[in-house]
Tab-separated table of C-alpha atoms in Angstrom:
chain	number	residue	atom	x	y	z
A	1	MET	CA	-0.095	-0.063	-0.055
A	2	LEU	CA	0.875	3.796	-0.235
A	3	LYS	CA	3.370	5.367	2.269
A	4	ARG	CA	1.969	8.249	4.350
A	5	SER	CA	3.768	10.737	1.979
A	6	GLY	CA	1.999	9.048	-1.044
A	7	ILE	CA	-1.492	9.209	0.579
A	8	SER	CA	-0.759	13.193	1.287
A	9	PHE	CA	0.224	13.602	-1.985
A	10	ILE	CA	-2.973	12.096	-3.395
A	11	LEU	CA	-5.014	14.346	-1.245
A	12	ILE	CA	-3.469	17.430	-2.610
A	13	CYS	CA	-3.830	16.125	-5.991
A	14	ILE	CA	-7.456	15.397	-6.047
A	15	ALA	CA	-8.611	18.200	-3.611
A	16	SER	CA	-7.072	20.846	-6.361
A	17	VAL	CA	-7.481	19.373	-9.825
A	18	THR	CA	-7.190	22.461	-11.696
A	19	SER	CA	-4.107	23.581	-10.094
A	20	PHE	CA	-2.570	20.276	-10.111
A	21	SER	CA	-3.271	20.005	-14.126
A	22	GLN	CA	-1.218	23.038	-14.592
A	23	SER	CA	1.895	21.534	-12.671
A	24	VAL	CA	1.622	17.583	-13.672
A	25	LYS	CA	3.754	18.236	-16.836
A	26	LEU	CA	6.817	19.075	-14.545
A	27	PHE	CA	6.628	15.275	-14.114
A	28	THR	CA	8.868	13.136	-16.544
A	29	THR	CA	8.643	9.642	-15.162
A	30	THR	CA	9.986	6.786	-17.477
A	31	GLN	CA	7.630	4.570	-19.708
A	32	ALA	CA	8.992	1.799	-17.810
A	33	LEU	CA	8.078	3.084	-14.518
A	34	LYS	CA	4.601	3.847	-15.893
A	35	ASP	CA	4.093	0.165	-17.282
A	36	SER	CA	5.299	-1.129	-13.824
A	37	VAL	CA	2.821	1.136	-11.860
A	38	GLU	CA	-0.089	0.116	-14.392
A	39	LYS	CA	0.887	-3.484	-14.158
A	40	LYS	CA	0.722	-3.164	-10.138
A	41	TYR	CA	-1.915	-0.901	-9.691
A	42	LEU	CA	-4.442	-1.491	-12.419
A	43	ASP	CA	-3.915	-4.893	-13.962
A	44	SER	CA	-3.134	-6.654	-10.377
A	45	GLY	CA	-5.427	-3.979	-8.697
A	46	ALA	CA	-8.345	-1.785	-9.872
A	47	HIS	CA	-9.347	-3.869	-12.822
A	48	LYS	CA	-9.940	-6.680	-10.511
A	49	TYR	CA	-12.939	-4.539	-9.013
A	50	SER	CA	-15.980	-2.759	-10.360
A	51	TYR	CA	-15.757	0.639	-11.685
A	52	PHE	CA	-17.985	1.779	-8.682
A	53	SER	CA	-15.945	0.351	-6.131
A	54	ASP	CA	-14.166	2.327	-3.412
A	55	LYS	CA	-10.794	-0.203	-4.444
A	56	TRP	CA	-10.901	1.038	-7.963
A	57	ASN	CA	-10.554	4.704	-6.914
A	58	LEU	CA	-7.980	3.789	-4.231
A	59	TYR	CA	-5.818	1.991	-6.758
A	60	ILE	CA	-6.266	4.716	-9.364
A	61	ASP	CA	-5.305	7.326	-6.772
A	62	SER	CA	-2.253	5.227	-5.555
A	63	ALA	CA	-1.111	5.019	-9.150
A	64	ILE	CA	-1.380	8.704	-9.714
A	65	ALA	CA	0.605	9.383	-6.894
A	66	ILE	CA	3.624	7.598	-8.319
A	67	THR	CA	3.200	8.512	-12.156
A	68	PRO	CA	1.068	11.803	-12.267
A	69	ASP	CA	2.089	12.486	-15.834
A	70	ASP	CA	0.408	9.006	-17.102
A	71	ASP	CA	-2.650	10.028	-19.104
A	72	PHE	CA	-4.118	6.692	-19.076
A	73	LEU	CA	-4.231	6.697	-15.386
A	74	TRP	CA	-6.416	9.976	-15.491
A	75	GLU	CA	-8.622	8.766	-18.263
A	76	GLU	CA	-9.217	5.521	-15.858
A	77	LYS	CA	-10.133	7.918	-12.990
A	78	ALA	CA	-12.651	9.677	-15.022
A	79	MET	CA	-14.348	6.703	-16.663
A	80	PRO	CA	-16.490	5.545	-13.639
A	81	TYR	CA	-18.051	9.101	-13.253
A	82	PHE	CA	-19.260	9.108	-16.747
A	83	LYS	CA	-20.798	5.894	-16.510
A	84	ALA	CA	-22.418	7.202	-13.074
A	85	ARG	CA	-23.509	10.356	-15.152
A	86	LYS	CA	-21.425	12.641	-13.167
A	87	TYR	CA	-19.967	14.315	-15.985
A	88	GLU	CA	-18.607	17.467	-14.635
A	89	VAL	CA	-16.550	15.460	-12.224
A	90	GLY	CA	-15.269	13.056	-14.629
A	91	MET	CA	-14.662	15.747	-17.253
A	92	GLN	CA	-11.896	17.593	-14.876
A	93	TYR	CA	-9.909	14.334	-14.720
A	94	LEU	CA	-10.326	13.811	-18.523
A	95	ASP	CA	-9.075	17.235	-19.381
A	96	ILE	CA	-5.922	16.697	-17.613
A	97	ALA	CA	-5.388	13.329	-19.693
A	98	VAL	CA	-6.073	15.529	-22.960
A	99	GLN	CA	-3.575	17.986	-21.648
A	100	LEU	CA	-1.018	15.415	-21.313
A	101	ASN	CA	-1.568	13.640	-24.506
A	102	PRO	CA	-3.987	15.395	-26.621
A	103	LYS	CA	-3.188	13.136	-29.809
A	104	LYS	CA	-4.348	10.195	-27.895
A	105	ASN	CA	-7.152	11.379	-25.748
A	106	LEU	CA	-8.853	14.338	-27.850
A	107	ASP	CA	-10.959	12.004	-29.763
A	108	TYR	CA	-12.063	10.091	-26.535
A	109	ARG	CA	-13.041	13.288	-24.777
A	110	GLY	CA	-14.938	14.430	-27.977
A	111	PHE	CA	-16.670	10.882	-27.943
A	112	ILE	CA	-17.695	11.320	-24.302
A	113	LYS	CA	-19.241	14.747	-25.069
A	114	CYS	CA	-21.165	13.398	-27.870
A	115	VAL	CA	-22.550	10.108	-26.419
A	116	PHE	CA	-22.502	10.740	-22.695
A	117	SER	CA	-22.692	14.628	-21.659
A	118	LYS	CA	-24.514	15.517	-24.811
A	119	THR	CA	-22.505	18.789	-25.405
A	120	TYR	CA	-22.569	18.524	-28.988
A	121	LYS	CA	-20.994	21.905	-30.015
A	122	ASP	CA	-17.971	20.948	-27.781
A	123	ALA	CA	-17.960	17.321	-29.016
A	124	ILE	CA	-17.620	18.603	-32.686
A	125	VAL	CA	-14.560	20.952	-31.620
A	126	ASP	CA	-12.695	18.022	-29.866
A	127	LEU	CA	-13.487	15.630	-32.988
A	128	GLU	CA	-12.269	17.916	-35.608
A	129	GLY	CA	-9.347	18.730	-33.548
A	130	ALA	CA	-8.693	14.763	-33.190
A	131	GLU	CA	-8.889	14.406	-37.145
A	132	LYS	CA	-6.425	17.243	-37.417
A	133	LEU	CA	-4.139	15.330	-35.383
A	134	ASN	CA	-4.966	11.588	-36.495
A	135	GLY	CA	-6.964	11.886	-39.511
A	136	ASN	CA	-10.507	10.342	-39.614
A	137	PHE	CA	-9.417	7.738	-37.353
A	138	THR	CA	-11.794	4.760	-36.249
A	139	MET	CA	-12.738	4.897	-32.634
A	140	LYS	CA	-15.400	2.668	-30.946
A	141	GLU	CA	-16.234	1.058	-34.295
A	142	HIS	CA	-16.868	4.179	-36.208
A	143	PRO	CA	-14.705	6.952	-37.729
A	144	TYR	CA	-14.453	10.573	-35.997
A	145	SER	CA	-16.787	11.671	-38.893
A	146	PHE	CA	-19.592	9.268	-37.568
A	147	TYR	CA	-19.773	11.265	-33.933
A	148	ILE	CA	-19.394	14.486	-35.908
A	149	GLY	CA	-22.495	13.598	-37.802
A	150	LEU	CA	-24.402	12.518	-34.782
A	151	SER	CA	-23.598	15.586	-33.279
A	152	TYR	CA	-24.714	17.873	-35.715
A	153	LEU	CA	-28.130	15.509	-36.121
A	154	ALA	CA	-28.711	16.159	-32.447
A	155	LEU	CA	-28.312	19.854	-33.208
A	156	ASN	CA	-30.906	19.589	-35.780
A	157	GLN	CA	-28.154	20.878	-38.464
A	158	LEU	CA	-29.355	18.074	-40.896
A	159	ASP	CA	-27.410	18.920	-43.952
A	160	SER	CA	-24.097	18.959	-41.861
A	161	ALA	CA	-25.212	15.721	-40.445
A	162	GLU	CA	-25.795	13.981	-43.881
A	163	LEU	CA	-22.397	15.408	-45.195
A	164	PHE	CA	-20.422	13.735	-42.260
A	165	PHE	CA	-22.494	10.460	-42.438
A	166	ASN	CA	-21.648	10.247	-45.971
A	167	LYS	CA	-18.100	10.822	-45.273
A	168	THR	CA	-18.014	8.147	-42.931
A	169	ILE	CA	-19.447	5.927	-45.567
A	170	ASP	CA	-16.668	6.884	-47.964
A	171	VAL	CA	-14.011	6.206	-45.396
A	172	GLU	CA	-15.353	2.689	-44.796
A	173	ASN	CA	-15.882	1.868	-48.497
A	174	THR	CA	-12.320	2.697	-48.974
A	175	ASP	CA	-10.999	0.850	-46.000
A	176	GLY	CA	-12.947	-2.234	-46.822
A	177	GLY	CA	-15.707	-1.834	-49.152
A	178	ALA	CA	-19.428	-2.145	-48.997
A	179	ALA	CA	-19.002	-4.933	-46.445
A	180	LEU	CA	-17.382	-2.591	-43.976
A	181	VAL	CA	-20.151	0.162	-43.982
A	182	HIS	CA	-21.871	-0.126	-40.681
A	183	PHE	CA	-25.535	-0.548	-40.648
A	184	MET	CA	-25.674	2.569	-38.124
A	185	ASP	CA	-24.427	4.630	-40.945
A	186	TRP	CA	-27.359	4.007	-43.033
A	187	PHE	CA	-29.771	4.121	-40.215
A	188	TYR	CA	-28.895	7.449	-39.512
A	189	LEU	CA	-29.040	8.706	-42.929
A	190	GLY	CA	-32.458	7.378	-42.930
A	191	ILE	CA	-33.259	9.577	-39.901
A	192	VAL	CA	-31.758	12.625	-41.698
A	193	ASN	CA	-34.104	11.964	-44.400
A	194	TYR	CA	-37.235	11.233	-42.132
A	195	GLU	CA	-36.560	14.516	-40.542
A	196	LYS	CA	-36.150	16.457	-43.775
A	197	LYS	CA	-39.561	14.749	-44.864
A	198	ASN	CA	-37.808	12.737	-47.536
A	199	TYR	CA	-39.717	9.575	-46.661
A	200	GLN	CA	-38.985	7.355	-49.587
A	201	ILE	CA	-35.340	8.044	-49.425
A	202	ALA	CA	-35.461	7.300	-45.809
A	203	ILE	CA	-37.287	3.978	-46.351
A	204	ASP	CA	-34.485	3.195	-48.660
A	205	TYR	CA	-31.843	3.819	-46.131
A	206	PHE	CA	-33.637	1.861	-43.429
A	207	ASP	CA	-33.923	-0.710	-45.646
A	208	LYS	CA	-30.158	-0.938	-46.294
A	209	ALA	CA	-29.699	-0.978	-42.485
A	210	LEU	CA	-32.168	-3.844	-42.303
A	211	THR	CA	-30.362	-5.977	-45.026
A	212	ARG	CA	-27.389	-5.720	-42.464
A	213	TYR	CA	-29.361	-6.073	-39.488
A	214	PRO	CA	-32.663	-7.608	-40.201
A	215	ASP	CA	-34.178	-7.577	-36.830
A	216	PHE	CA	-33.173	-3.770	-36.254
A	217	SER	CA	-36.157	-2.547	-34.103
A	218	GLU	CA	-35.476	1.173	-34.458
A	219	ALA	CA	-34.915	0.878	-38.522
A	220	GLU	CA	-38.374	-0.795	-38.480
A	221	TYR	CA	-39.950	1.572	-36.412
A	222	TYR	CA	-38.922	4.671	-38.170
A	223	LYS	CA	-39.593	2.823	-41.292
A	224	SER	CA	-43.131	2.311	-40.399
A	225	ILE	CA	-43.474	6.031	-39.744
A	226	CYS	CA	-42.321	6.808	-43.116
A	227	MET	CA	-44.419	4.234	-44.800
A	228	ASN	CA	-47.540	5.919	-42.928
A	229	LYS	CA	-46.501	9.508	-44.014
A	230	LEU	CA	-46.505	8.259	-47.559
A	231	HIS	CA	-49.960	6.790	-47.206
A	232	MET	CA	-49.105	3.062	-47.788
A	233	LYS	CA	-51.700	0.319	-46.829
A	234	MET	CA	-52.262	0.318	-43.180
A	235	GLU	CA	-51.923	-3.477	-42.986
A	236	ASP	CA	-48.238	-3.034	-44.452
A	237	VAL	CA	-47.517	-0.339	-41.987
A	238	MET	CA	-48.653	-2.258	-39.250
A	239	LYS	CA	-46.868	-5.308	-40.120
A	240	VAL	CA	-43.474	-3.466	-40.030
A	241	TYR	CA	-44.555	-1.445	-36.764
A	242	ASP	CA	-45.620	-4.825	-34.842
A	243	ASN	CA	-41.992	-6.310	-36.296
A	244	ALA	CA	-40.459	-3.357	-34.562
A	245	ARG	CA	-42.283	-3.957	-31.489
A	246	ALA	CA	-41.490	-7.507	-31.012
A	247	ASP	CA	-37.902	-7.209	-32.029
A	248	PHE	CA	-37.358	-4.500	-29.533
A	249	GLN	CA	-39.176	-6.759	-26.774
A	250	HIS	CA	-36.623	-9.238	-27.673
A	251	GLY	CA	-33.758	-7.014	-27.272
A	252	TYR	CA	-32.858	-6.365	-31.024
A	253	SER	CA	-31.976	-2.571	-30.744
A	254	PHE	CA	-28.693	-0.575	-30.821
A	255	THR	CA	-25.488	-2.571	-30.484
A	256	GLU	CA	-23.255	0.036	-29.503
A	257	ASP	CA	-21.266	-0.783	-26.541
A	258	ASN	CA	-22.040	2.254	-24.374
A	259	CYS	CA	-26.031	2.526	-25.215
A	260	VAL	CA	-26.510	0.496	-21.835
A	261	TYR	CA	-25.123	3.851	-20.113
A	262	GLU	CA	-26.552	6.436	-22.335
A	263	LYS	CA	-29.436	6.795	-25.063
A	264	TYR	CA	-28.208	7.315	-28.611
A	265	PRO	CA	-30.056	9.932	-30.674
A	266	TYR	CA	-33.483	8.142	-31.869
A	267	GLN	CA	-32.953	4.932	-30.128
A	268	LEU	CA	-36.373	3.405	-28.898
A	269	SER	CA	-37.597	3.417	-25.364
A	270	PRO	CA	-40.204	1.040	-23.971
A	271	TYR	CA	-42.731	3.772	-24.084
A	272	MET	CA	-42.585	4.402	-27.676
A	273	VAL	CA	-43.297	0.615	-28.636
A	274	ARG	CA	-46.301	0.029	-26.283
A	275	SER	CA	-49.345	-1.362	-27.620
A	276	ASP	CA	-51.530	1.428	-26.734
A	277	ASN	CA	-48.970	3.961	-28.465
A	278	ILE	CA	-49.755	3.322	-32.055
A	279	PHE	CA	-50.984	6.713	-32.405
A	280	SER	CA	-47.222	7.730	-32.451
A	281	ILE	CA	-46.864	6.663	-36.284
A	282	MET	CA	-50.132	8.415	-37.384
A	283	PRO	CA	-49.799	11.660	-39.509
């Protein structure tokens, strides 16, 4: 465990994160020491416990006391707060990670702002900054442009959202052809056109998403709304709507890793597919 001086150091650091973040760059510990500390305090320590355990936090703080210039430790300290929806608390620690290593952490902060704290304008700034540093790199299954598009969609800037979702598809096509295009790209292009009232175009995109993920309840749900807006046969509309309800109830929804913690834009909720909520698809 920590010596008394190490504990005192932690208390000083955590009590004054802002001032500490300004001085942390004075430390220049070696990579070998960082690796050794991470092995001892993360691999054999914090990672054996839940994110929300007091022991997780104690091990992280112990490691930071030894190698305060290790950006990964600050990222690990921030993460449980984001998952607990304590965004401002977590962000002060993630900000230190970004200051220490922006090339590695700026994209992650943009992702957190987009998906977790939902501060979309700030997310765009971070993600565009990360793109300047790294190119349109892939993070959490998607290029940066996907999250920029998602942010613009949430801001109701539909043309910009469409531009960046198409940019995402171009990147994926270049990297691996049509097989690498993620079904979420087609889904969100469908949503953009649904919001623009281009209902047939939206249906075409939802069908592309359903080709890759046939039980995708959100794609079925919004497709049924578009079908109804186009005054298609009600029996056809209700067939798609009923499939959406059944598939949602069986868990066929978003597959993003973090959707268990945070709702993504246009992700269904149980209320939306209740049997007495059919009115939601009416004009």
